[in-house]
PDB file of C-alpha atoms in Angstrom:
ATOM      1  CA  MET A   1     -61.948 -40.251  82.506  1.00 65.00           C
ATOM      2  CA  GLU A   2     -64.342 -37.302  82.902  1.00 78.00           C
ATOM      3  CA  THR A   3     -66.124 -35.635  79.992  1.00 85.00           C
ATOM      4  CA  TYR A   4     -65.701 -31.936  79.267  1.00 90.00           C
ATOM      5  CA  HIS A   5     -66.484 -29.621  76.386  1.00 89.00           C
ATOM      6  CA  LYS A   6     -66.748 -25.881  75.947  1.00 92.00           C
ATOM      7  CA  TYR A   7     -67.708 -23.598  73.068  1.00 92.00           C
ATOM      8  CA  LEU A   8     -65.960 -20.243  73.118  1.00 94.00           C
ATOM      9  CA  PRO A   9     -66.723 -16.636  72.204  1.00 93.00           C
ATOM     10  CA  VAL A  10     -64.288 -14.993  69.801  1.00 94.00           C
ATOM     11  CA  SER A  11     -63.542 -11.255  69.748  1.00 94.00           C
ATOM     12  CA  PRO A  12     -62.298  -9.202  66.767  1.00 94.00           C
ATOM     13  CA  GLU A  13     -58.934  -8.982  68.551  1.00 94.00           C
ATOM     14  CA  ASP A  14     -58.779 -12.787  68.784  1.00 94.00           C
ATOM     15  CA  LYS A  15     -59.342 -13.055  65.021  1.00 95.00           C
ATOM     16  CA  GLN A  16     -56.635 -10.492  64.325  1.00 95.00           C
ATOM     17  CA  TRP A  17     -54.141 -12.802  66.063  1.00 95.00           C
ATOM     18  CA  GLY A  18     -54.420 -15.077  63.052  1.00 96.00           C
ATOM     19  CA  ILE A  19     -55.604 -18.216  64.807  1.00 96.00           C
ATOM     20  CA  TYR A  20     -58.389 -18.562  67.354  1.00 96.00           C
ATOM     21  CA  THR A  21     -60.098 -21.360  69.254  1.00 96.00           C
ATOM     22  CA  LEU A  22     -63.797 -22.115  68.894  1.00 96.00           C
ATOM     23  CA  ASN A  23     -64.222 -25.173  71.098  1.00 95.00           C
ATOM     24  CA  ALA A  24     -62.307 -27.809  72.997  1.00 95.00           C
ATOM     25  CA  GLY A  25     -63.025 -30.901  75.007  1.00 93.00           C
ATOM     26  CA  TYR A  26     -62.385 -34.512  75.822  1.00 92.00           C
ATOM     27  CA  GLY A  27     -64.367 -37.525  76.877  1.00 89.00           C
ATOM     28  CA  LYS A  28     -64.795 -41.268  77.099  1.00 88.00           C
ATOM     29  CA  ILE A  29     -67.383 -42.705  74.750  1.00 89.00           C
ATOM     30  CA  SER A  30     -68.539 -45.999  76.185  1.00 88.00           C
ATOM     31  CA  ASN A  31     -69.392 -48.896  73.918  1.00 83.00           C
ATOM     32  CA  SER A  32     -72.945 -48.860  72.520  1.00 75.00           C
ATOM     33  CA  SER A  33     -73.550 -45.295  73.764  1.00 77.00           C
ATOM     34  CA  GLN A  34     -75.096 -42.521  71.655  1.00 77.00           C
ATOM     35  CA  TYR A  35     -72.595 -40.613  69.567  1.00 81.00           C
ATOM     36  CA  PRO A  36     -72.335 -37.730  69.577  1.00 77.00           C
ATOM     37  CA  SER A  37     -74.274 -36.950  72.723  1.00 73.00           C
ATOM     38  CA  ASP A  38     -77.260 -34.648  72.308  1.00 68.00           C
ATOM     39  CA  ASP A  39     -75.839 -31.937  74.592  1.00 66.00           C
ATOM     40  CA  HIS A  40     -73.748 -30.438  71.768  1.00 66.00           C
ATOM     41  CA  PRO A  41     -74.986 -27.246  70.051  1.00 65.00           C
ATOM     42  CA  SER A  42     -77.111 -27.833  66.960  1.00 65.00           C
ATOM     43  CA  SER A  43     -74.354 -26.541  64.646  1.00 66.00           C
ATOM     44  CA  TYR A  44     -72.063 -29.352  65.859  1.00 73.00           C
ATOM     45  CA  TYR A  45     -74.486 -32.191  66.435  1.00 74.00           C
ATOM     46  CA  PHE A  46     -74.887 -34.775  63.681  1.00 78.00           C
ATOM     47  CA  ASN A  47     -75.968 -38.347  63.155  1.00 83.00           C
ATOM     48  CA  PHE A  48     -73.861 -40.809  61.251  1.00 87.00           C
ATOM     49  CA  LYS A  49     -76.452 -41.353  58.532  1.00 89.00           C
ATOM     50  CA  THR A  50     -76.451 -37.752  57.306  1.00 90.00           C
ATOM     51  CA  GLY A  51     -72.935 -36.659  58.311  1.00 93.00           C
ATOM     52  CA  ARG A  52     -71.951 -33.045  58.818  1.00 93.00           C
ATOM     53  CA  VAL A  53     -70.243 -29.990  57.304  1.00 94.00           C
ATOM     54  CA  LEU A  54     -68.362 -27.568  59.590  1.00 94.00           C
ATOM     55  CA  SER A  55     -67.210 -23.991  59.025  1.00 94.00           C
ATOM     56  CA  GLU A  56     -63.968 -24.528  60.981  1.00 96.00           C
ATOM     57  CA  TYR A  57     -60.993 -26.855  61.408  1.00 97.00           C
ATOM     58  CA  GLN A  58     -60.981 -29.494  64.117  1.00 97.00           C
ATOM     59  CA  LEU A  59     -58.323 -31.833  65.439  1.00 98.00           C
ATOM     60  CA  ILE A  60     -59.569 -35.014  67.095  1.00 97.00           C
ATOM     61  CA  TYR A  61     -57.185 -37.378  68.873  1.00 95.00           C
ATOM     62  CA  ILE A  62     -58.340 -40.927  69.630  1.00 94.00           C
ATOM     63  CA  THR A  63     -56.360 -42.504  72.465  1.00 93.00           C
ATOM     64  CA  HIS A  64     -58.371 -45.652  73.117  1.00 90.00           C
ATOM     65  CA  GLY A  65     -60.761 -47.833  71.125  1.00 92.00           C
ATOM     66  CA  GLN A  66     -61.462 -47.780  67.411  1.00 95.00           C
ATOM     67  CA  GLY A  67     -64.002 -46.639  64.856  1.00 96.00           C
ATOM     68  CA  ILE A  68     -64.491 -45.321  61.337  1.00 96.00           C
ATOM     69  CA  PHE A  69     -64.229 -42.024  59.497  1.00 97.00           C
ATOM     70  CA  GLU A  70     -65.534 -41.079  56.078  1.00 97.00           C
ATOM     71  CA  SER A  71     -65.364 -38.010  53.865  1.00 96.00           C
ATOM     72  CA  ARG A  72     -66.001 -37.432  50.166  1.00 94.00           C
ATOM     73  CA  GLU A  73     -62.365 -36.532  49.583  1.00 95.00           C
ATOM     74  CA  ALA A  74     -60.774 -39.407  51.534  1.00 95.00           C
ATOM     75  CA  GLY A  75     -63.365 -42.179  51.445  1.00 95.00           C
ATOM     76  CA  ASN A  76     -63.613 -44.683  54.291  1.00 96.00           C
ATOM     77  CA  GLN A  77     -60.829 -44.699  56.884  1.00 96.00           C
ATOM     78  CA  THR A  78     -60.204 -46.965  59.870  1.00 96.00           C
ATOM     79  CA  ILE A  79     -59.632 -45.155  63.161  1.00 97.00           C
ATOM     80  CA  THR A  80     -57.522 -46.788  65.855  1.00 95.00           C
ATOM     81  CA  ALA A  81     -55.949 -45.646  69.111  1.00 91.00           C
ATOM     82  CA  GLY A  82     -53.295 -43.114  68.146  1.00 91.00           C
ATOM     83  CA  SER A  83     -55.202 -41.686  65.154  1.00 95.00           C
ATOM     84  CA  ILE A  84     -55.529 -37.956  64.573  1.00 97.00           C
ATOM     85  CA  ILE A  85     -58.528 -36.799  62.516  1.00 98.00           C
ATOM     86  CA  LEU A  86     -58.241 -33.357  60.927  1.00 98.00           C
ATOM     87  CA  LEU A  87     -61.597 -31.926  59.847  1.00 97.00           C
ATOM     88  CA  PHE A  88     -61.669 -29.200  57.200  1.00 97.00           C
ATOM     89  CA  PRO A  89     -64.257 -26.432  56.783  1.00 96.00           C
ATOM     90  CA  SER A  90     -66.899 -26.956  54.086  1.00 95.00           C
ATOM     91  CA  GLN A  91     -65.977 -30.656  53.754  1.00 95.00           C
ATOM     92  CA  TRP A  92     -68.664 -33.265  54.354  1.00 96.00           C
ATOM     93  CA  HIS A  93     -67.640 -35.973  56.815  1.00 96.00           C
ATOM     94  CA  ARG A  94     -68.869 -38.436  59.381  1.00 96.00           C
ATOM     95  CA  TYR A  95     -67.245 -40.613  62.012  1.00 96.00           C
ATOM     96  CA  LYS A  96     -68.129 -42.753  64.990  1.00 94.00           C
ATOM     97  CA  PRO A  97     -66.572 -45.183  67.473  1.00 95.00           C
ATOM     98  CA  ASP A  98     -67.047 -48.918  67.138  1.00 94.00           C
ATOM     99  CA  GLU A  99     -70.058 -50.060  69.173  1.00 92.00           C
ATOM    100  CA  ASN A 100     -67.984 -52.830  70.733  1.00 93.00           C
ATOM    101  CA  THR A 101     -65.099 -50.662  71.925  1.00 94.00           C
ATOM    102  CA  GLY A 102     -66.198 -47.041  72.147  1.00 94.00           C
ATOM    103  CA  TRP A 103     -63.253 -44.634  72.247  1.00 94.00           C
ATOM    104  CA  ASN A 104     -61.530 -41.868  74.205  1.00 92.00           C
ATOM    105  CA  GLU A 105     -61.299 -38.584  72.344  1.00 95.00           C
ATOM    106  CA  TYR A 106     -59.704 -35.174  72.725  1.00 94.00           C
ATOM    107  CA  TRP A 107     -60.542 -32.347  70.339  1.00 95.00           C
ATOM    108  CA  VAL A 108     -60.101 -28.690  69.577  1.00 97.00           C
ATOM    109  CA  GLY A 109     -61.854 -26.537  66.963  1.00 97.00           C
ATOM    110  CA  PHE A 110     -60.113 -23.513  65.499  1.00 97.00           C
ATOM    111  CA  ASN A 111     -59.844 -21.170  62.527  1.00 97.00           C
ATOM    112  CA  GLY A 112     -57.899 -18.167  61.270  1.00 96.00           C
ATOM    113  CA  GLU A 113     -55.673 -16.792  58.536  1.00 96.00           C
ATOM    114  CA  VAL A 114     -52.561 -18.545  59.852  1.00 96.00           C
ATOM    115  CA  VAL A 115     -54.227 -21.935  59.516  1.00 96.00           C
ATOM    116  CA  ALA A 116     -55.717 -21.116  56.115  1.00 95.00           C
ATOM    117  CA  ASN A 117     -52.253 -20.198  54.851  1.00 95.00           C
ATOM    118  CA  MET A 118     -50.867 -23.472  56.199  1.00 95.00           C
ATOM    119  CA  MET A 119     -53.535 -25.454  54.353  1.00 94.00           C
ATOM    120  CA  GLN A 120     -53.120 -23.402  51.187  1.00 94.00           C
ATOM    121  CA  HIS A 121     -49.508 -24.562  51.076  1.00 94.00           C
ATOM    122  CA  HIS A 122     -50.625 -28.197  51.452  1.00 92.00           C
ATOM    123  CA  PHE A 123     -49.036 -29.022  54.786  1.00 94.00           C
ATOM    124  CA  PHE A 124     -52.275 -30.912  55.422  1.00 95.00           C
ATOM    125  CA  SER A 125     -54.802 -32.176  52.902  1.00 94.00           C
ATOM    126  CA  PRO A 126     -58.512 -33.115  52.870  1.00 96.00           C
ATOM    127  CA  GLN A 127     -57.415 -36.154  50.858  1.00 95.00           C
ATOM    128  CA  ALA A 128     -55.419 -37.405  53.869  1.00 94.00           C
ATOM    129  CA  PRO A 129     -57.358 -36.272  56.955  1.00 96.00           C
ATOM    130  CA  VAL A 130     -56.428 -39.250  59.151  1.00 96.00           C
ATOM    131  CA  ILE A 131     -52.865 -39.303  60.472  1.00 94.00           C
ATOM    132  CA  HIS A 132     -51.739 -42.311  62.470  1.00 91.00           C
ATOM    133  CA  ILE A 133     -49.230 -40.881  64.924  1.00 88.00           C
ATOM    134  CA  GLY A 134     -49.534 -43.435  67.714  1.00 87.00           C
ATOM    135  CA  LEU A 135     -49.930 -42.685  71.397  1.00 85.00           C
ATOM    136  CA  ASN A 136     -47.844 -39.609  72.114  1.00 87.00           C
ATOM    137  CA  GLU A 137     -47.661 -38.108  75.601  1.00 86.00           C
ATOM    138  CA  GLU A 138     -46.640 -34.643  74.385  1.00 90.00           C
ATOM    139  CA  ILE A 139     -49.606 -34.393  72.030  1.00 92.00           C
ATOM    140  CA  LEU A 140     -52.024 -35.665  74.674  1.00 91.00           C
ATOM    141  CA  THR A 141     -50.649 -33.116  77.165  1.00 90.00           C
ATOM    142  CA  LEU A 142     -51.219 -30.279  74.675  1.00 94.00           C
ATOM    143  CA  PHE A 143     -54.839 -31.299  74.048  1.00 94.00           C
ATOM    144  CA  TYR A 144     -55.479 -31.491  77.775  1.00 90.00           C
ATOM    145  CA  ALA A 145     -53.737 -28.147  78.441  1.00 92.00           C
ATOM    146  CA  ILE A 146     -55.854 -26.421  75.786  1.00 95.00           C
ATOM    147  CA  ALA A 147     -59.065 -27.711  77.343  1.00 92.00           C
ATOM    148  CA  GLU A 148     -57.912 -26.709  80.829  1.00 89.00           C
ATOM    149  CA  LYS A 149     -57.213 -23.113  79.722  1.00 91.00           C
ATOM    150  CA  THR A 150     -60.769 -22.787  78.391  1.00 92.00           C
ATOM    151  CA  LYS A 151     -62.204 -23.513  81.851  1.00 88.00           C
ATOM    152  CA  THR A 152     -61.140 -20.149  83.261  1.00 85.00           C
ATOM    153  CA  GLU A 153     -61.023 -17.890  80.169  1.00 85.00           C
ATOM    154  CA  HIS A 154     -58.438 -15.631  81.785  1.00 87.00           C
ATOM    155  CA  ALA A 155     -57.366 -12.528  79.836  1.00 88.00           C
ATOM    156  CA  GLY A 156     -55.288 -13.503  76.809  1.00 91.00           C
ATOM    157  CA  TYR A 157     -56.245 -17.179  76.980  1.00 92.00           C
ATOM    158  CA  GLN A 158     -57.150 -17.239  73.267  1.00 95.00           C
ATOM    159  CA  GLN A 159     -53.654 -16.133  72.271  1.00 95.00           C
ATOM    160  CA  LEU A 160     -52.088 -18.596  74.699  1.00 94.00           C
ATOM    161  CA  ILE A 161     -54.150 -21.482  73.349  1.00 95.00           C
ATOM    162  CA  SER A 162     -53.392 -20.521  69.755  1.00 93.00           C
ATOM    163  CA  GLY A 163     -49.701 -21.122  70.405  1.00 94.00           C
ATOM    164  CA  LYS A 164     -50.517 -24.580  71.719  1.00 96.00           C
ATOM    165  CA  ILE A 165     -52.596 -25.334  68.602  1.00 97.00           C
ATOM    166  CA  LEU A 166     -49.703 -24.326  66.360  1.00 97.00           C
ATOM    167  CA  HIS A 167     -47.433 -26.529  68.458  1.00 97.00           C
ATOM    168  CA  LEU A 168     -49.906 -29.374  67.999  1.00 97.00           C
ATOM    169  CA  LEU A 169     -50.045 -28.904  64.233  1.00 97.00           C
ATOM    170  CA  GLY A 170     -46.261 -28.764  64.031  1.00 96.00           C
ATOM    171  CA  LEU A 171     -45.871 -31.958  66.048  1.00 95.00           C
ATOM    172  CA  ILE A 172     -48.520 -33.800  64.048  1.00 95.00           C
ATOM    173  CA  TYR A 173     -46.969 -32.714  60.755  1.00 93.00           C
ATOM    174  CA  ALA A 174     -43.468 -33.710  61.872  1.00 91.00           C
ATOM    175  CA  ILE A 175     -44.546 -37.116  63.172  1.00 87.00           C
ATOM    176  CA  GLY A 176     -46.593 -37.786  60.055  1.00 84.00           C
ATOM    177  CA  LYS A 177     -43.659 -36.888  57.828  1.00 80.00           C
ATOM    178  CA  GLN A 178     -41.313 -39.087  59.839  1.00 77.00           C
ATOM    179  CA  HIS A 179     -43.731 -41.999  59.522  1.00 73.00           C
ATOM    180  CA  SER A 180     -44.012 -41.453  55.778  1.00 68.00           C
ATOM    181  CA  LEU A 181     -40.248 -41.937  55.535  1.00 64.00           C
ATOM    182  CA  GLU A 182     -40.193 -45.191  57.452  1.00 61.00           C
ATOM    183  CA  TYR A 183     -40.285 -47.250  54.269  1.00 51.00           C
ATOM    184  CA  LEU A 184     -37.069 -45.500  53.229  1.00 50.00           C
ATOM    185  CA  ARG A 185     -35.495 -45.130  56.653  1.00 54.00           C
ATOM    186  CA  ASP A 186     -33.354 -48.281  56.874  1.00 54.00           C
ATOM    187  CA  ASN A 187     -31.556 -47.692  53.583  1.00 69.00           C
ATOM    188  CA  THR A 188     -31.670 -43.988  52.879  1.00 75.00           C
ATOM    189  CA  THR A 189     -31.444 -42.124  56.181  1.00 76.00           C
ATOM    190  CA  PRO A 190     -27.719 -42.968  56.566  1.00 80.00           C
ATOM    191  CA  ILE A 191     -27.158 -41.840  52.959  1.00 87.00           C
ATOM    192  CA  VAL A 192     -28.800 -38.455  53.548  1.00 88.00           C
ATOM    193  CA  ASP A 193     -27.096 -37.989  56.920  1.00 82.00           C
ATOM    194  CA  ARG A 194     -23.703 -38.760  55.410  1.00 85.00           C
ATOM    195  CA  ALA A 195     -24.384 -36.437  52.465  1.00 90.00           C
ATOM    196  CA  ARG A 196     -25.164 -33.565  54.822  1.00 88.00           C
ATOM    197  CA  VAL A 197     -21.835 -34.066  56.573  1.00 83.00           C
ATOM    198  CA  ILE A 198     -19.959 -34.182  53.250  1.00 89.00           C
ATOM    199  CA  PHE A 199     -21.657 -30.990  52.076  1.00 91.00           C
ATOM    200  CA  ARG A 200     -20.885 -29.143  55.311  1.00 86.00           C
ATOM    201  CA  GLU A 201     -17.259 -30.248  55.253  1.00 82.00           C
ATOM    202  CA  ASN A 202     -16.859 -29.110  51.657  1.00 87.00           C
ATOM    203  CA  THR A 203     -18.527 -25.697  51.474  1.00 89.00           C
ATOM    204  CA  GLU A 204     -15.119 -24.245  50.560  1.00 88.00           C
ATOM    205  CA  THR A 205     -14.449 -26.678  47.711  1.00 90.00           C
ATOM    206  CA  LYS A 206     -15.774 -27.194  44.188  1.00 91.00           C
ATOM    207  CA  ILE A 207     -17.598 -30.394  45.133  1.00 93.00           C
ATOM    208  CA  THR A 208     -20.891 -31.057  43.339  1.00 94.00           C
ATOM    209  CA  ALA A 209     -24.011 -32.992  44.296  1.00 95.00           C
ATOM    210  CA  GLU A 210     -23.194 -35.488  41.541  1.00 95.00           C
ATOM    211  CA  GLN A 211     -19.774 -36.110  43.073  1.00 95.00           C
ATOM    212  CA  VAL A 212     -21.338 -36.668  46.483  1.00 94.00           C
ATOM    213  CA  ALA A 213     -23.716 -39.249  45.000  1.00 94.00           C
ATOM    214  CA  GLU A 214     -20.737 -40.991  43.416  1.00 93.00           C
ATOM    215  CA  GLU A 215     -18.864 -40.977  46.728  1.00 89.00           C
ATOM    216  CA  LEU A 216     -21.903 -42.525  48.410  1.00 90.00           C
ATOM    217  CA  GLY A 217     -22.126 -45.215  45.754  1.00 91.00           C
ATOM    218  CA  VAL A 218     -25.609 -44.383  44.449  1.00 92.00           C
ATOM    219  CA  SER A 219     -26.953 -42.914  41.218  1.00 94.00           C
ATOM    220  CA  TYR A 220     -27.536 -39.180  41.189  1.00 95.00           C
ATOM    221  CA  SER A 221     -31.233 -39.553  40.289  1.00 94.00           C
ATOM    222  CA  PHE A 222     -31.795 -41.828  43.314  1.00 93.00           C
ATOM    223  CA  PHE A 223     -29.708 -39.565  45.558  1.00 94.00           C
ATOM    224  CA  ARG A 224     -31.607 -36.451  44.491  1.00 95.00           C
ATOM    225  CA  LYS A 225     -34.964 -38.141  45.071  1.00 93.00           C
ATOM    226  CA  VAL A 226     -34.273 -39.424  48.590  1.00 91.00           C
ATOM    227  CA  PHE A 227     -32.391 -36.267  49.647  1.00 93.00           C
ATOM    228  CA  LYS A 228     -35.313 -34.061  48.641  1.00 92.00           C
ATOM    229  CA  LYS A 229     -37.749 -36.443  50.332  1.00 87.00           C
ATOM    230  CA  HIS A 230     -35.876 -36.071  53.621  1.00 85.00           C
ATOM    231  CA  THR A 231     -35.002 -32.361  53.481  1.00 89.00           C
ATOM    232  CA  GLY A 232     -37.556 -30.728  51.196  1.00 89.00           C
ATOM    233  CA  ILE A 233     -34.895 -29.342  48.821  1.00 94.00           C
ATOM    234  CA  SER A 234     -32.569 -30.794  46.212  1.00 96.00           C
ATOM    235  CA  PRO A 235     -28.961 -31.617  47.184  1.00 96.00           C
ATOM    236  CA  GLY A 236     -27.712 -28.909  44.821  1.00 95.00           C
ATOM    237  CA  GLN A 237     -29.836 -26.248  46.490  1.00 95.00           C
ATOM    238  CA  TYR A 238     -28.798 -27.530  49.906  1.00 94.00           C
ATOM    239  CA  LEU A 239     -25.139 -27.063  48.997  1.00 95.00           C
ATOM    240  CA  ILE A 240     -25.791 -23.581  47.605  1.00 95.00           C
ATOM    241  CA  GLN A 241     -27.560 -22.550  50.808  1.00 94.00           C
ATOM    242  CA  LEU A 242     -24.597 -23.742  52.865  1.00 93.00           C
ATOM    243  CA  LYS A 243     -22.210 -21.787  50.642  1.00 95.00           C
ATOM    244  CA  MET A 244     -24.340 -18.633  50.920  1.00 95.00           C
ATOM    245  CA  GLU A 245     -24.385 -18.875  54.727  1.00 92.00           C
ATOM    246  CA  LYS A 246     -20.619 -19.311  54.704  1.00 92.00           C
ATOM    247  CA  ALA A 247     -20.316 -16.353  52.344  1.00 94.00           C
ATOM    248  CA  LYS A 248     -22.258 -14.134  54.759  1.00 93.00           C
ATOM    249  CA  LEU A 249     -19.870 -15.125  57.519  1.00 89.00           C
ATOM    250  CA  LEU A 250     -16.748 -14.459  55.420  1.00 90.00           C
ATOM    251  CA  LEU A 251     -18.071 -11.106  54.196  1.00 92.00           C
ATOM    252  CA  THR A 252     -18.870  -9.839  57.685  1.00 88.00           C
ATOM    253  CA  MET A 253     -16.070 -11.408  59.721  1.00 81.00           C
ATOM    254  CA  SER A 254     -13.105 -10.701  57.455  1.00 79.00           C
ATOM    255  CA  ASN A 255     -11.668  -8.081  55.109  1.00 84.00           C
ATOM    256  CA  ARG A 256     -11.455 -10.427  52.143  1.00 86.00           C
ATOM    257  CA  LEU A 257     -12.373  -9.058  48.760  1.00 93.00           C
ATOM    258  CA  VAL A 258     -15.559 -10.356  47.169  1.00 94.00           C
ATOM    259  CA  LYS A 259     -13.525 -12.189  44.529  1.00 93.00           C
ATOM    260  CA  GLU A 260     -11.483 -13.830  47.306  1.00 93.00           C
ATOM    261  CA  VAL A 261     -14.635 -14.990  49.078  1.00 94.00           C
ATOM    262  CA  SER A 262     -15.924 -16.310  45.767  1.00 94.00           C
ATOM    263  CA  TYR A 263     -12.697 -18.245  45.205  1.00 92.00           C
ATOM    264  CA  ASP A 264     -12.639 -19.541  48.807  1.00 91.00           C
ATOM    265  CA  LEU A 265     -16.107 -21.032  48.317  1.00 94.00           C
ATOM    266  CA  GLY A 266     -15.148 -22.864  45.137  1.00 91.00           C
ATOM    267  CA  PHE A 267     -16.786 -20.555  42.592  1.00 92.00           C
ATOM    268  CA  GLU A 268     -14.794 -20.196  39.385  1.00 87.00           C
ATOM    269  CA  SER A 269     -16.618 -16.985  38.454  1.00 92.00           C
ATOM    270  CA  CYS A 270     -16.949 -14.024  40.796  1.00 95.00           C
ATOM    271  CA  PHE A 271     -19.744 -12.729  38.564  1.00 94.00           C
ATOM    272  CA  TYR A 272     -21.759 -15.946  39.025  1.00 94.00           C
ATOM    273  CA  PHE A 273     -21.131 -15.910  42.778  1.00 94.00           C
ATOM    274  CA  SER A 274     -22.317 -12.295  43.078  1.00 95.00           C
ATOM    275  CA  LYS A 275     -25.389 -12.987  40.943  1.00 95.00           C
ATOM    276  CA  LEU A 276     -26.295 -16.047  43.016  1.00 94.00           C
ATOM    277  CA  PHE A 277     -25.675 -14.220  46.301  1.00 95.00           C
ATOM    278  CA  LYS A 278     -28.027 -11.399  45.278  1.00 95.00           C
ATOM    279  CA  GLU A 279     -30.708 -13.892  44.224  1.00 94.00           C
ATOM    280  CA  LYS A 280     -30.577 -15.539  47.641  1.00 93.00           C
ATOM    281  CA  THR A 281     -30.209 -12.479  49.875  1.00 93.00           C
ATOM    282  CA  GLY A 282     -31.559  -9.551  47.863  1.00 94.00           C
ATOM    283  CA  LEU A 283     -28.215  -7.721  48.125  1.00 94.00           C
ATOM    284  CA  SER A 284     -24.916  -7.887  46.295  1.00 95.00           C
ATOM    285  CA  PRO A 285     -22.001  -9.189  48.399  1.00 94.00           C
ATOM    286  CA  ALA A 286     -20.552  -5.662  48.663  1.00 93.00           C
ATOM    287  CA  ASN A 287     -23.893  -4.152  49.706  1.00 94.00           C
ATOM    288  CA  TYR A 288     -24.450  -6.950  52.200  1.00 92.00           C
ATOM    289  CA  ARG A 289     -21.135  -6.110  53.872  1.00 91.00           C
ATOM    290  CA  GLU A 290     -21.953  -2.384  53.849  1.00 89.00           C
ATOM    291  CA  GLU A 291     -25.335  -2.985  55.481  1.00 88.00           C
ATOM    292  CA  TYR A 292     -23.760  -5.194  58.129  1.00 84.00           C
ATOM    293  CA  LEU A 293     -21.106  -2.587  58.987  1.00 83.00           C
ATOM    294  CA  LYS A 294     -23.758   0.132  59.050  1.00 79.00           C
ATOM    295  CA  HIS A 295     -25.779  -1.763  61.646  1.00 75.00           C
ATOM    296  CA  LEU A 296     -22.655  -2.302  63.743  1.00 69.00           C
ATOM    297  CA  LYS A 297     -22.143   1.460  63.991  1.00 67.00           C
ATOM    298  CA  HIS A 298     -25.662   1.896  65.318  1.00 59.00           C
TER     299      HIS A 298
END
C-alpha cells in the first residue's frame, strides 16, 4: 500500500458550496514507526504526549491493525480494523496505532456550513467520535476516490469531492444506527416491519397506534419506544403522515369533497382533518387542490 497525502487550497466559491475539502490521504503505518510522520504541515503535526486541536472536521478510517484514541469528551477508546474516527474542530484529541501492529488509514479533512448544520442537529457527537462500522468496501472506495480526485485538481473537483464526503457521512451514520439497533433487532425488527404494513393497509380506517400494538401482542409503551427507535417518529405520527399523503392523492386525483376525503381516511371530524392537513402542508385541503389544479394549467 502506497502512502499519499495532499493539503488543498480553498476558494470563496468552494466555501459557498457549503462543504469543502481541506486535505485527504491514505497510508500504511508500519509497526514501531514514527506517527505521525514529520512531513505533515505544522498545523497538523502532533505528538501523542501533547495531543492536538484542529479547526476542521476529519474522518479517519482504519482498515488494518489497531490502536488507541482519546479526547476530553469521549475519554479513551480502542481502535480496531473497521473503526471510523470523526474529529471535531476545537476539540482536543490524540490517537496512535499500536506499536506491535501499526495500521492502515484513510482520511479526509473538511468543513463548511452543511457539516456544521449536521452536527448542530446531533447526527454525530464529540461524545461518540469512534464508530465501529467494520470493513466496508463502499466506504473504502469513497475514501480512495476522494484522494484520487485531489491528485489532479480538475475544475470543479471540490464540489465533486464534497458530494462524496456527504455520501460517506450518510453511509457512516446509517451503518452506525443499524449497529445500534442490533441489540433490539432479533425481537423488535419484525414488530416494526409488521406495524408499518398494518398502518399502510389501514390508512383509510379509524385504526389507532394503540390498536396496532394490541394486534401485535405488545404494550403500547413498548411499541412506541421501539417504533420510534427504528423510524425516528412515533407510531401515531407515522400513521398521520401516511394519511396526509393519501389525502393529497385523493384531493388531486378525484373530485371528492373535502368532507368525503376526511371520512374516507377515518376522520370523524372534517374540521379536525382540515386543521391537521394545514398543519402538515401549510395549506387547507381546498387550497391544496386549487394550487395543484393551477399548476396543471401551466
